[in-house]
Short mmCIF file of C-alpha atoms in Angstrom, two decimals:
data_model
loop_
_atom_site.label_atom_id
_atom_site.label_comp_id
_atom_site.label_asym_id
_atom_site.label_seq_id
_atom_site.Cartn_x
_atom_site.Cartn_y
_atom_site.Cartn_z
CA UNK A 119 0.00 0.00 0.00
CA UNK A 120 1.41 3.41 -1.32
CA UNK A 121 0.91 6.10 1.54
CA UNK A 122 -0.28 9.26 0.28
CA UNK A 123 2.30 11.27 2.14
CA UNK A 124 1.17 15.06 0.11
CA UNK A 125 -2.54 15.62 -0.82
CA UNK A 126 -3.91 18.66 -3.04
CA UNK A 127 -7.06 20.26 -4.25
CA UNK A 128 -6.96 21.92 -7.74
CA UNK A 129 -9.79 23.35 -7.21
CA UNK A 130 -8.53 25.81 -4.56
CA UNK A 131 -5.74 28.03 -4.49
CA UNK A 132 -2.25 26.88 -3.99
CA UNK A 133 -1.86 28.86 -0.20
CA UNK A 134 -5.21 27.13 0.62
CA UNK A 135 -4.09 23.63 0.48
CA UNK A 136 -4.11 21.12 3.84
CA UNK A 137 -0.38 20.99 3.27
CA UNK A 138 1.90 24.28 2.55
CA UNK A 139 3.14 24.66 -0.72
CA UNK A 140 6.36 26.73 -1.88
CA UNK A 141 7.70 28.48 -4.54
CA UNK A 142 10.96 29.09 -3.74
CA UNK A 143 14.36 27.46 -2.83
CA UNK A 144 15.69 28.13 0.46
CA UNK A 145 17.69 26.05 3.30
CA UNK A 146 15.13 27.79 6.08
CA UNK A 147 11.94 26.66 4.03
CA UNK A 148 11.16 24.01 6.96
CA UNK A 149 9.77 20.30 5.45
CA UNK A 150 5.92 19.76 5.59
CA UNK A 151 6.37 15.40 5.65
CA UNK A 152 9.40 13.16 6.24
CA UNK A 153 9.83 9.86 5.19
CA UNK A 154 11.61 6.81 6.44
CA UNK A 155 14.48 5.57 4.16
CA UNK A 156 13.12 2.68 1.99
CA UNK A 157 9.73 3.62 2.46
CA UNK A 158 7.14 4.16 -0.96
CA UNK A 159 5.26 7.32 0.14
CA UNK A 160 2.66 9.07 -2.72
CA UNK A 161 2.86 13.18 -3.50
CA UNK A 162 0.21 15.17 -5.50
CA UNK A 163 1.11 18.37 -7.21
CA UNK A 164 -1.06 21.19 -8.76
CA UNK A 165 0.01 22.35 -12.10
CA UNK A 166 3.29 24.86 -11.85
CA UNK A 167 0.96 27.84 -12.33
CA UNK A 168 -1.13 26.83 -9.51
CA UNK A 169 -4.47 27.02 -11.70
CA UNK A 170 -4.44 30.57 -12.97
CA UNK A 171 -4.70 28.53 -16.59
CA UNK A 172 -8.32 27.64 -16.79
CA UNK A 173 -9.81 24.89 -20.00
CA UNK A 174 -11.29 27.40 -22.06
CA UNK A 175 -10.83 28.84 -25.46
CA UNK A 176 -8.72 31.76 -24.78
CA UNK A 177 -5.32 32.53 -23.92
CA UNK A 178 -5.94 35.84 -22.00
CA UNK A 179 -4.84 33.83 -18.90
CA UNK A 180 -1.60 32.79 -20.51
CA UNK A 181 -0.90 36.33 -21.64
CA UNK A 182 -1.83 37.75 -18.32
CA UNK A 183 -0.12 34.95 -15.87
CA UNK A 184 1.62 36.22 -12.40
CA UNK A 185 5.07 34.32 -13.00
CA UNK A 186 6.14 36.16 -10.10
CA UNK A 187 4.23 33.09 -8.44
CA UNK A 188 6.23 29.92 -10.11
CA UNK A 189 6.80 26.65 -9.50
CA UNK A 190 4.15 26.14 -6.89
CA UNK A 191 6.55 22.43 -5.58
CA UNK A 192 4.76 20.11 -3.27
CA UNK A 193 7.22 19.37 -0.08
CA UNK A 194 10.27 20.06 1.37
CA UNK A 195 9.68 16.28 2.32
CA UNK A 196 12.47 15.08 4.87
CA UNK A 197 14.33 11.68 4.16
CA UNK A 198 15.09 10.59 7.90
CA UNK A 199 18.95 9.91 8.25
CA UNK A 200 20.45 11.93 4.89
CA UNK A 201 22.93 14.41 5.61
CA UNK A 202 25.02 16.84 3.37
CA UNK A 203 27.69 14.90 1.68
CA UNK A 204 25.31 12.21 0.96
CA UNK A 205 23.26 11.09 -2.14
CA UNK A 206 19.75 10.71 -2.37
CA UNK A 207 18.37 8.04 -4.52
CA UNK A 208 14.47 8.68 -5.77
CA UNK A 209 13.06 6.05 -7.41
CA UNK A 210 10.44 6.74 -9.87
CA UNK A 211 7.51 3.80 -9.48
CA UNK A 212 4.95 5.11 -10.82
CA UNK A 213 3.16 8.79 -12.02
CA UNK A 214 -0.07 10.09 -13.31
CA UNK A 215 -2.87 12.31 -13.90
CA UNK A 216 -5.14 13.45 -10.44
CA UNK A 217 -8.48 11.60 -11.17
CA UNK A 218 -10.97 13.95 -12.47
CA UNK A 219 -8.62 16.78 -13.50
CA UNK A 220 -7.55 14.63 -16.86
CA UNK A 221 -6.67 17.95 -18.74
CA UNK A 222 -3.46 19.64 -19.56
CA UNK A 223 -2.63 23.23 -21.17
CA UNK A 224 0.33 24.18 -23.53
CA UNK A 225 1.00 27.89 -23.70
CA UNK A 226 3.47 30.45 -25.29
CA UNK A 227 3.72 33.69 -23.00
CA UNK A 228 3.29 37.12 -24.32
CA UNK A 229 6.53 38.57 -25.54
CA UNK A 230 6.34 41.30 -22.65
CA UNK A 231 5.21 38.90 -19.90
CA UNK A 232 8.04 35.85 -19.66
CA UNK A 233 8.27 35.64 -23.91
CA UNK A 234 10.05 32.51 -25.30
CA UNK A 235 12.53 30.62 -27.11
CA UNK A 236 11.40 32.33 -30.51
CA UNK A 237 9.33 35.33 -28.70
CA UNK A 238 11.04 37.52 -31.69
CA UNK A 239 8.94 35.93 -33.88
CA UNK A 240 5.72 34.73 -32.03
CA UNK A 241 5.14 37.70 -29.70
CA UNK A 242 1.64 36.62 -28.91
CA UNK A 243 0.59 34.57 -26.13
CA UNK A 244 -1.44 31.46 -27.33
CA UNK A 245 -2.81 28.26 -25.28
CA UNK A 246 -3.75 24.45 -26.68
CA UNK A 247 -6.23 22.37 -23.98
CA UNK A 248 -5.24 18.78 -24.25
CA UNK A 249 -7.53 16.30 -23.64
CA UNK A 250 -5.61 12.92 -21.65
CA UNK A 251 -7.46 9.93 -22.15
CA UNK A 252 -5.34 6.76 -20.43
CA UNK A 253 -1.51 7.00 -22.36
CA UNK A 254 -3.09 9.26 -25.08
CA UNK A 255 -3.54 13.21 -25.76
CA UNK A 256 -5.38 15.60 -28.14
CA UNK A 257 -6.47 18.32 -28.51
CA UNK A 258 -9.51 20.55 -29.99
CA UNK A 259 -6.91 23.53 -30.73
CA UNK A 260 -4.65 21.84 -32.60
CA UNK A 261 -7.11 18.98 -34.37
CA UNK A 262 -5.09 16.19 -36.65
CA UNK A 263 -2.51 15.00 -33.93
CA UNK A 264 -2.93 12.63 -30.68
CA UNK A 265 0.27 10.46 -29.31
CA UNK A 266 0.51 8.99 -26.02
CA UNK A 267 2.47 10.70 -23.74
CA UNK A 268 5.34 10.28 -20.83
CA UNK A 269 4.39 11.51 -17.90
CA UNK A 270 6.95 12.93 -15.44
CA UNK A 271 7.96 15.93 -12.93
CA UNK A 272 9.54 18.79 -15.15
CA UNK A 273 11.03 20.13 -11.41
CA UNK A 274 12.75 17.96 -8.73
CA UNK A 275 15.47 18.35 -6.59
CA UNK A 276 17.16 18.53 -3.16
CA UNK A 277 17.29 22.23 -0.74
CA UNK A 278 20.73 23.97 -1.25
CA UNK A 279 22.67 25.14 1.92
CA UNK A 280 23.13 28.62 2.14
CA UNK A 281 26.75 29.17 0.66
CA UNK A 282 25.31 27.14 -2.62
CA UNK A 283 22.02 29.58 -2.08
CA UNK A 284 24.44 32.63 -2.63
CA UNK A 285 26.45 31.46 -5.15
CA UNK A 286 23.48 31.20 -7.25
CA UNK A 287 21.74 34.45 -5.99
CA UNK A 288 25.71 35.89 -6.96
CA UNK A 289 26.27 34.92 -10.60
CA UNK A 290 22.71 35.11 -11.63
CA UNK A 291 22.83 38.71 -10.88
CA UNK A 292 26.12 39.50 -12.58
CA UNK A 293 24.36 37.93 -15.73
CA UNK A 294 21.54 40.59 -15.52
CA UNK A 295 23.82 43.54 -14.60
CA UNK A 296 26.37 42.87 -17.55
CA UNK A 297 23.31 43.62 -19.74
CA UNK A 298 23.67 46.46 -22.30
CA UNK A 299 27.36 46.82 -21.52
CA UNK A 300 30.47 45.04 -23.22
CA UNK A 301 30.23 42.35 -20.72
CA UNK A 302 27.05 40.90 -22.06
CA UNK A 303 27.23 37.78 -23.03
CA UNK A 304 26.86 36.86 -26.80
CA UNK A 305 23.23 34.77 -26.52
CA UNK A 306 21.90 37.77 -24.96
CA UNK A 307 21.75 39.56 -28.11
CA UNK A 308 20.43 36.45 -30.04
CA UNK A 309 17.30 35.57 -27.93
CA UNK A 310 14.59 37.90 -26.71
CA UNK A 311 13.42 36.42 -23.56
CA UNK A 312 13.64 38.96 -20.94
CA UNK A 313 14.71 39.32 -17.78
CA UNK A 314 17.73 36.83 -17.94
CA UNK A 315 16.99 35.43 -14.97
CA UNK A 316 14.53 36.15 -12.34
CA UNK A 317 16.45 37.29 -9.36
CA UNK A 318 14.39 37.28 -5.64
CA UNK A 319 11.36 38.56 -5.10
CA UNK A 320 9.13 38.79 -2.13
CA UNK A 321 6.04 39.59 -4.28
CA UNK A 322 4.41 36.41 -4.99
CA UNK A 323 6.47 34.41 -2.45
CA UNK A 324 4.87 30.90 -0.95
CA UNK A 325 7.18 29.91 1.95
CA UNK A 326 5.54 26.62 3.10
CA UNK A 327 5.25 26.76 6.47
CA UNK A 328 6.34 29.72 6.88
CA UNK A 329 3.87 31.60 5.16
CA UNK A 330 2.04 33.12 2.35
CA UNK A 331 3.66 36.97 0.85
CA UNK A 332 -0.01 38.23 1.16
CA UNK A 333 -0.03 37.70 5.06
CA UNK A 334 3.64 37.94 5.52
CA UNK A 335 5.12 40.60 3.46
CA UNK A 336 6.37 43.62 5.24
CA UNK A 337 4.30 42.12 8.87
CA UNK A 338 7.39 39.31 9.69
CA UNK A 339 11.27 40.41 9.44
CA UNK A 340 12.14 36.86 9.53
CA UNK A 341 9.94 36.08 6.71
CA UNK A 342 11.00 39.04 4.75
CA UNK A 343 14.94 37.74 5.13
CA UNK A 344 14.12 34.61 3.59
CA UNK A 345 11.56 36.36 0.80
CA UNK A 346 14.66 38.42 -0.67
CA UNK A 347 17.23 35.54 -0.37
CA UNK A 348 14.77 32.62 -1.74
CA UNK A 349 15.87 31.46 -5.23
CA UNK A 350 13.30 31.11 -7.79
CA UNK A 351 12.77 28.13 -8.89
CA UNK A 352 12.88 29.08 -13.00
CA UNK A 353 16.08 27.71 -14.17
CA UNK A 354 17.59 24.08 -13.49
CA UNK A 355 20.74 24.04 -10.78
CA UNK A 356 23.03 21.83 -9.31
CA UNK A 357 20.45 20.48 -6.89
CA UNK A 358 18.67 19.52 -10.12
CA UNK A 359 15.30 21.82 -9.97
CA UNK A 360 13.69 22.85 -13.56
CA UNK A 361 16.03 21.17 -15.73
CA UNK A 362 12.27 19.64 -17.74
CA UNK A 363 14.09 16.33 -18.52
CA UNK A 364 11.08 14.16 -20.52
CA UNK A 365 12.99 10.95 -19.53
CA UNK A 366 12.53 11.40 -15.34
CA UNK A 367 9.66 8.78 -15.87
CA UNK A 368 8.48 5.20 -14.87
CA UNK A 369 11.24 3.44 -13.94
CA UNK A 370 13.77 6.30 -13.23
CA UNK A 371 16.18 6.55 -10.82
CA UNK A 372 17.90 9.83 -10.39
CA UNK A 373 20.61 10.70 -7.92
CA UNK A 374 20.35 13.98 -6.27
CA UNK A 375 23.59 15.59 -3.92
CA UNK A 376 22.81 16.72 -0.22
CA UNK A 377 22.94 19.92 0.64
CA UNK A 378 20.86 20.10 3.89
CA UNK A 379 20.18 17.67 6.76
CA UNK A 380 17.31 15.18 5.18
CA UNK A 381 17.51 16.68 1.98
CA UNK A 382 14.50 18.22 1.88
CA UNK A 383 13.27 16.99 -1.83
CA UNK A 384 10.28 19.30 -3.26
CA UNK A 385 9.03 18.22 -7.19
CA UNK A 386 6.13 19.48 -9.05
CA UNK A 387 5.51 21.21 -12.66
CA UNK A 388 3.97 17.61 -13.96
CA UNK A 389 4.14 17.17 -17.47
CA UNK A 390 1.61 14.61 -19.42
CA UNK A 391 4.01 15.06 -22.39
CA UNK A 392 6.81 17.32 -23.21
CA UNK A 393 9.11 17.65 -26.63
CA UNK A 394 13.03 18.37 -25.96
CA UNK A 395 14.00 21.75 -25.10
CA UNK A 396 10.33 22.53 -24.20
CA UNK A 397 10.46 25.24 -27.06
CA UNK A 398 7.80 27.86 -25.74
CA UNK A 399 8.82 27.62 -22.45
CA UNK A 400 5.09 27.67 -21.06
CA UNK A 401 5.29 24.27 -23.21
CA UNK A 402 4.51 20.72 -21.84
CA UNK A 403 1.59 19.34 -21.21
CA UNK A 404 1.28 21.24 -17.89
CA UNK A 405 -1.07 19.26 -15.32
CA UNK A 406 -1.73 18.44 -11.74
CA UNK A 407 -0.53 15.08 -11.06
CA UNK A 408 0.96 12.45 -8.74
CA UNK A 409 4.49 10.64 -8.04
CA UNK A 410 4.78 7.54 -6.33
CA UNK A 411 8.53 7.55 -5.45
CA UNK A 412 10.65 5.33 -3.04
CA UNK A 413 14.14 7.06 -1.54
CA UNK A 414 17.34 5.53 -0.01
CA UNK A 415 20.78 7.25 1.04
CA UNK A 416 24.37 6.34 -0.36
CA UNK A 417 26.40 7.86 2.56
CA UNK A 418 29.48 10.22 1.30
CA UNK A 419 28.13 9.34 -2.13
CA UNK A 420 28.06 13.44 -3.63
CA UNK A 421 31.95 12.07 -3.44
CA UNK A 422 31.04 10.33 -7.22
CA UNK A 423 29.26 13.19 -9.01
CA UNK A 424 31.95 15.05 -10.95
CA UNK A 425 33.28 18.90 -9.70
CA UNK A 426 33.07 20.91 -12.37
CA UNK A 427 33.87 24.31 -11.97
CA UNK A 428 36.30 26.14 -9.00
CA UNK A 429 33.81 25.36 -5.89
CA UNK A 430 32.90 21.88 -4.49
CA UNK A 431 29.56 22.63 -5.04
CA UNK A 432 29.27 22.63 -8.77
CA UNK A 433 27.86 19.88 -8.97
CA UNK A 434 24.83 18.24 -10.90
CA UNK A 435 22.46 15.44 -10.45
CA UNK A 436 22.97 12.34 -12.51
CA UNK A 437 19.85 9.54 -13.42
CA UNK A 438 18.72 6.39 -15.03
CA UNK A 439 16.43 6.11 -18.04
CA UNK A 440 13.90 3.95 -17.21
CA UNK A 441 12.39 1.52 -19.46
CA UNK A 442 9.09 2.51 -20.32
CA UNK A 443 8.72 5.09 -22.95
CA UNK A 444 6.77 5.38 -26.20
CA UNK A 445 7.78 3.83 -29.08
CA UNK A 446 7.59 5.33 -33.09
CA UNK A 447 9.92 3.52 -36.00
CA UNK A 448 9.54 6.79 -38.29
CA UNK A 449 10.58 10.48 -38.16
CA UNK A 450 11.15 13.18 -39.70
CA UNK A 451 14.42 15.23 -39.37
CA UNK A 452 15.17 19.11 -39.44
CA UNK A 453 18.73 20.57 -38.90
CA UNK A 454 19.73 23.74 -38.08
CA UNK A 455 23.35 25.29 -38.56
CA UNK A 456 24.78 28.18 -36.08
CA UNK A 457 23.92 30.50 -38.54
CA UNK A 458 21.20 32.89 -37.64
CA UNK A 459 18.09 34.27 -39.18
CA UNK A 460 19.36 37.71 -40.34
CA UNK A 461 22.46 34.81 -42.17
CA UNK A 462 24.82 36.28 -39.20
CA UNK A 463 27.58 33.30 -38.26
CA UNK A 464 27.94 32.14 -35.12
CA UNK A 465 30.81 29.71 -33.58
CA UNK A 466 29.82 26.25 -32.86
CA UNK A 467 26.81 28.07 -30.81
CA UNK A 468 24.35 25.21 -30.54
CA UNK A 469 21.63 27.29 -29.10
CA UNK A 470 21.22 29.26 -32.64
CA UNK A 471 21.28 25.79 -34.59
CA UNK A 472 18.62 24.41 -32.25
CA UNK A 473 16.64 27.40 -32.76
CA UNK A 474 17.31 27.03 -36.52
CA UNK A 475 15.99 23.66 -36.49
CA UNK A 476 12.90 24.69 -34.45
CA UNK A 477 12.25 27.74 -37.24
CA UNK A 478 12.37 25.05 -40.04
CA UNK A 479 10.58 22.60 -38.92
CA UNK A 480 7.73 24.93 -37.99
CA UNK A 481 8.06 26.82 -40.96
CA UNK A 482 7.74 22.97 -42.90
CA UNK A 483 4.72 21.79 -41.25
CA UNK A 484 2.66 24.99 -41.42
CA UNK A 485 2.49 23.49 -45.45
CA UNK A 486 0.36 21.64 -44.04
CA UNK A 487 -2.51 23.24 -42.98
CA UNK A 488 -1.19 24.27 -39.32
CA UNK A 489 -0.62 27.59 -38.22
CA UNK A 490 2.61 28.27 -37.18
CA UNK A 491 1.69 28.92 -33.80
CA UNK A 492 -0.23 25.38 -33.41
CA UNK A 493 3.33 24.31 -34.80
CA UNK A 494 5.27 26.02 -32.18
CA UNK A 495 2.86 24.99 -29.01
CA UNK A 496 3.29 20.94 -30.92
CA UNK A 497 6.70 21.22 -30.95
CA UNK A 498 7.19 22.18 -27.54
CA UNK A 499 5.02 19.56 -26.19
CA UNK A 500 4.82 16.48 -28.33
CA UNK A 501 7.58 13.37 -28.37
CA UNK A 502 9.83 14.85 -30.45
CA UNK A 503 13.58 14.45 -30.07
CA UNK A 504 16.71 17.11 -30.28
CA UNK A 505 19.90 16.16 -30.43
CA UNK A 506 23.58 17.92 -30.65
CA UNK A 507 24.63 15.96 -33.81
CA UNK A 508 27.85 18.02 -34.66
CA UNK A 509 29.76 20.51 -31.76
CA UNK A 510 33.47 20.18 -33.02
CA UNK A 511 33.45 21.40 -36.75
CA UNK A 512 34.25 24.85 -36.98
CA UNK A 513 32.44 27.18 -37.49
CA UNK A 514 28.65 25.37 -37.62
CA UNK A 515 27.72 23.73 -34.98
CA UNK A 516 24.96 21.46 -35.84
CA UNK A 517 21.38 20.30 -34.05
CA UNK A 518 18.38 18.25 -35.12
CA UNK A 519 14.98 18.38 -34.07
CA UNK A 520 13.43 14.69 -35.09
CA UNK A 521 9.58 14.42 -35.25
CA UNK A 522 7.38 11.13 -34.88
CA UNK A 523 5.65 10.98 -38.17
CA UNK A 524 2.81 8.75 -36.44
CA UNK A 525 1.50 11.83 -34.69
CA UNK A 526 -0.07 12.77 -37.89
CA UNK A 527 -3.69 11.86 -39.17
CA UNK A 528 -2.06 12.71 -42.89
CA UNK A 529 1.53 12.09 -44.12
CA UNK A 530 3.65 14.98 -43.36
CA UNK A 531 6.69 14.15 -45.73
CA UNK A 532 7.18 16.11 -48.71
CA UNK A 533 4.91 14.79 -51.67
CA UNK A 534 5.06 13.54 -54.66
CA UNK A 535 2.95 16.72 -56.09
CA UNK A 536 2.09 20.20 -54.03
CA UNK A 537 -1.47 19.92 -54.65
CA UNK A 538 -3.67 20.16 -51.87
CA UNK A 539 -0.94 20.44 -49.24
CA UNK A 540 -3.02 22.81 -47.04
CA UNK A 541 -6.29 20.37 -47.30
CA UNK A 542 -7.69 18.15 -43.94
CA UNK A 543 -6.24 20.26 -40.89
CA UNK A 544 -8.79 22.91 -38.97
CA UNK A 545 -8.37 25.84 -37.35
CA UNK A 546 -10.55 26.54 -34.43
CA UNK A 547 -12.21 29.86 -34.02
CA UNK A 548 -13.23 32.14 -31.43
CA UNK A 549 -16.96 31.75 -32.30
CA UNK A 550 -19.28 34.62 -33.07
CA UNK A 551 -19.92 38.14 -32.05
CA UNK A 552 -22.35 40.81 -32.63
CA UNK A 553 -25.95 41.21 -32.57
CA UNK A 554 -28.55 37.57 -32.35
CA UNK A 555 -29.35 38.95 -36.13
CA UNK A 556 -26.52 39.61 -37.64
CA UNK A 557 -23.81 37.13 -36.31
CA UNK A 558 -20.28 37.99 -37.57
CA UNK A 559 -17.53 35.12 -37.45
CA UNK A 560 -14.32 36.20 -36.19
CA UNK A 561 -11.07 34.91 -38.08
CA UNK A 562 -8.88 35.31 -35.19
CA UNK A 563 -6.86 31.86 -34.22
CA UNK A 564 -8.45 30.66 -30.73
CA UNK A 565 -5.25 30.41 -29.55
CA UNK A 566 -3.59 33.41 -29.87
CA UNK A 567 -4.18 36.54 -27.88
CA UNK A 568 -4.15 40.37 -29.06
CA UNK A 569 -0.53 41.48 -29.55
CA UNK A 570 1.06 43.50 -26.58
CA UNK A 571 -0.90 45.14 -23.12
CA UNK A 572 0.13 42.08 -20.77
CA UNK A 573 -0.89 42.82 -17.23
CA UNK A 574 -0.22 40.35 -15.15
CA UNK A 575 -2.64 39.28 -12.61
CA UNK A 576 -4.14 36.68 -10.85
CA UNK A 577 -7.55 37.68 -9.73
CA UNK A 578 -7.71 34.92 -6.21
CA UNK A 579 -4.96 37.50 -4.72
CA UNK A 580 -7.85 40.14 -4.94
CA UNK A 581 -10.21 38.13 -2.40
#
C-alpha cells in the first residue's frame, strides 16, 4: 500500500491547500512530511501555475499569468537519516494524472510577460487544452494529432545550503547587470526572452510553512529575510530543480547531492508530455498530477558526481532512463546550422542551430494546414527528439529536431505533387460576435491573444 504522504485540491488556491506549498528554494523553508528511508510514500502536485490557466478557449490567462508566483513544488519532504555529503536516490515507481482533473494546457507567453525561445517571432501569447485519455492526448486547438504521452515531474530536486544559495543568488545577478554593456554575453543579443533570470522577489512568495507573501510581506522580518534571499525556482541548478528532462519517468532513478540535513526533496511542474528543449517555455503538457517515489541514502556518495567548476559545489544530479517510454519507427528530421536568421555566423553556438531547427521545422509543417503557432505549441510539447549531432566542426555547430511521423492523421513528408498540401487540418475559431441577427464570425486563431498590453494578474490574490 502506497501512503499518500502530500494531498492537493486543484480546485482551490495553492496557499489554501491542507499541506503548505512553496515556490521558492531556500535552506530555512522548513519540510511539511518526512519519510523513512526505503519507504514508498505518494505526493500530488497542482500544475506549476497553480491554476491561474483555466480549459477554455482563450489565452488571456496565458498572456496575463503572475510568473512572479512559479513553481508552486509540493514538499520540502524530509528523508530521515540523509545528511550533506550524501546522495539521495528517488526512485520513480509510478506517475499520473489526479483523477478527475484529466486535462493539460500548452502555452506560449506574451513577448512582454516571460516571452520565449522564438518570442522575436511569435510575440503573442497562445494556449492548446489537451484532452488525456489513459496514455493518449489531443487536442480541440490543434485537431489532426494525438500520441501517447510520458508523464513525469519537469522540477525535482534537493534544498541547497546557504553558501550554494548565494552562489546562485551571486552569478545570476552578474548575468543581468552585464546587460547592455560590453560584458554581455553573446546569446543575450540572439534571444529575446527577458529578464535573464529572475532574481528574488518577495512579491508572490509561498514559503511553506512559513507563510504566504499576502499575510507575511512587510508584517514578519524573519519572513521578509528569507523572501529576498529565496531562489526562484525558473532555471535548473546543481540540486537539479527545472532542468524539464522528458525521460525522469516510470522506472527512473535519479541521484540527487545533499545539501541540507534530510535533503529536503520538493518536485512538481507535472508534465503529461513534453518535446526536448520545451520550445515555448510555457510548453509541456502542464497538469496536476501524482508521483509515487521510493528514496534511499548512499552515505558520502556526492563524493562520485563530478566537480566541475572552481567550488565543491558545482555539482549536478545524474539519473537512469527507465524503461518505459513510447515507441515510433519513423521520423522526420530538421537541422539547423549556427547561422542565424538575419544569415549572421555564429561559432559552434548550438543554441542558434537548435533554434534554426525549431524555425524550419515549424516553418515545414505549417504546409500543411497548421498555423505556425499550433506548430510552435506541438513542438514544444509532443515526443519529439533534439539532439547535438555536430559541436566540433568549426564554425557550424549542428542540431536536429526529429519528429514522430505517427502523430499525424495525414503524411507529413514532402509529396510527390504540391497539390492540396493545405487540405484536412482545422483551425478553431473564437466563435461569433455581434448582434442575435446579424452574427459575424471572427477569423482570429483561438489560440492566440491580441498582440502587446500584458498585465499580469491573478484575480484569487484580490479576495
Amino acid at each position: 500500500m502506497v501512503r499518500k504522504l502530500i494531498s492537493v485540491d486543484p480546485k482551490i488556491a495553492p496557499w489554501e491547500q491542507e499541506t503548505p506549498l512553496h515556490n521558492r528554494w531556500h535552506p530555512d523553508i522548513p519540510p511539511v512530511a518526512s519519510v523513512e528511508e526505503g519507504e514508498v510514500f505518494r505526493v500530488e502536485c497542482v500544475d506549476w501555475t497553480g491554476g491561474q490557466i483555466k480549459n477554455d478557449d482563450s489565452s488571456d490567462d496565458v498572456k496575463n499569468v503572475d510568473l512572479s508566483q512559479v513553481h508552486y513544488l509540493s514538499g520540502p519532504i524530509e528523508v530521515k537519516g540523509a545528511k550533506p555529503g550524501d546522495l539521495l536516490k528517488v526512485e520513480f515507481l509510478n506517475l499520473g494524472c489526479l483523477e478527475g482533473d484529466e486535462w493539460g494546457f500548452t502555452g506560449t507567453f506574451a513577448k512582454e510577460n516571460g516571452g520565449g525561445f522564438l518570442t522575436d517571432h511569435y510575440p503573442k501569447a497562445t494556449k492548446a487544452i489537451w484532452d488525456l485519455e489513459g496514455i493518449y492526448c489531443s487536442s480541440r486547438h490543434i485537431p489532426g494529432v494525438r500520441f501517447p504521452g510520458l508523464i513525469h515531474p519537469g522540477l525535482i530536486g534537493t534544498a541547497p545550503n546557504k553558501k550554494l544559495l548565494a552562489m546562485w543568488n551571486e552569478r545570476e545577478a552578474k548575468l543581468c547587470s552585464e546587460e547592455g554593456t560590453a560584458d554581455e554575453k553573446t546569446l543575450c543579443g540572439c534571444l529575446a526572452t527577458r529578464p535573464l533570470a529572475c532574481l528574488p522577489e518577495a512579491k508572490g512568495a509561498m514559503l511553506g510553512k512559513l507563510g504566504h507573501f499576502l499575510e507575511k510581506s512587510g508584517n514578519d522580518e524573519a519572513w521578509d529575510k528569507v523572501a529576498s534571499e529565496a531562489a526562484r525556482t525558473v532555471p535548473g541548478r546543481e540540486n537539479g530543480g527545472n532542468c524539464d528532462i522528458k525521460n525522469l519517468s516510470r522506472g527512473c532513478t535519479v541521484y540527487f547531492p545533499v545539501f541540507v540535513n534530510g535533503a529536503n526533496l520538493s518536485m512538481g511542474d507535472m508534465h503529461f508530455s513534453q518535446g526536448d528543449g520545451e520550445v515555448s517555455f510555457c510548453g509541456a503538457i502542464e497538469m496536476s498530477g501524482f508521483l509515487d517515489l521510493k528514496c534511499s541514502i548512499i552515505k558520502g556518495g556526492t563524493k562520485m558526481l563530478p566537480v566541475t567548476g572552481p567550488s565543491k559545489l558545482h555539482i549536478n544530479p545524474i539519473f537512469e532512463i527507465g524503461p518505459l517510454e513510447p515507441r515510433f519507427s519513423e521520423w522526420l528530421v530538421f537541422e539547423g546550422i549556427s547561422v542565424d536568421e538575419k544569415g549572421e555566423q555564429h561559432y559552434l553556438d548550438a543554441t542558434i542551430a537548435y533554434k534554426m531547427a525549431v524555425l524550419k521545422c515549424i516553418k515545414y509543417l505549417s504546409q500543411f494546414g497548421f498555423t505556425e503557432e499550433q506548430v510552435y505549441l506541438l513542438l514544444s510539447c509532443c515526443p519529439c527528439e533534439g539532439r547535438i549531432s555536430g559541436i566540433v566542426d568549426i564554425p557550424n555547430a549542428v542540431c536536429t529536431l526529429a519528429i514522430p511521423l505517427s502523430i499525424f492523421d495525414r503524411d507529413v513528408r514532402p509529396p510527390s505533387t504540391l497539390e492540396g498540401l493545405t487540405q484536412g487540418v482545422t483551425v478553431m475559431k473564437r466563435g461569433f460576435f455581434g448582434s442575435s441577427t446579424k452574427k459575424i464570425e471572427k477569423t482570429a486563431n483561438v489560440c492566440i491573444s491580441e498582440e502587446g498590453g500584458a498585465v499580469p494578474f491573478d484575480p484569487r490574490l484580490e479576495k
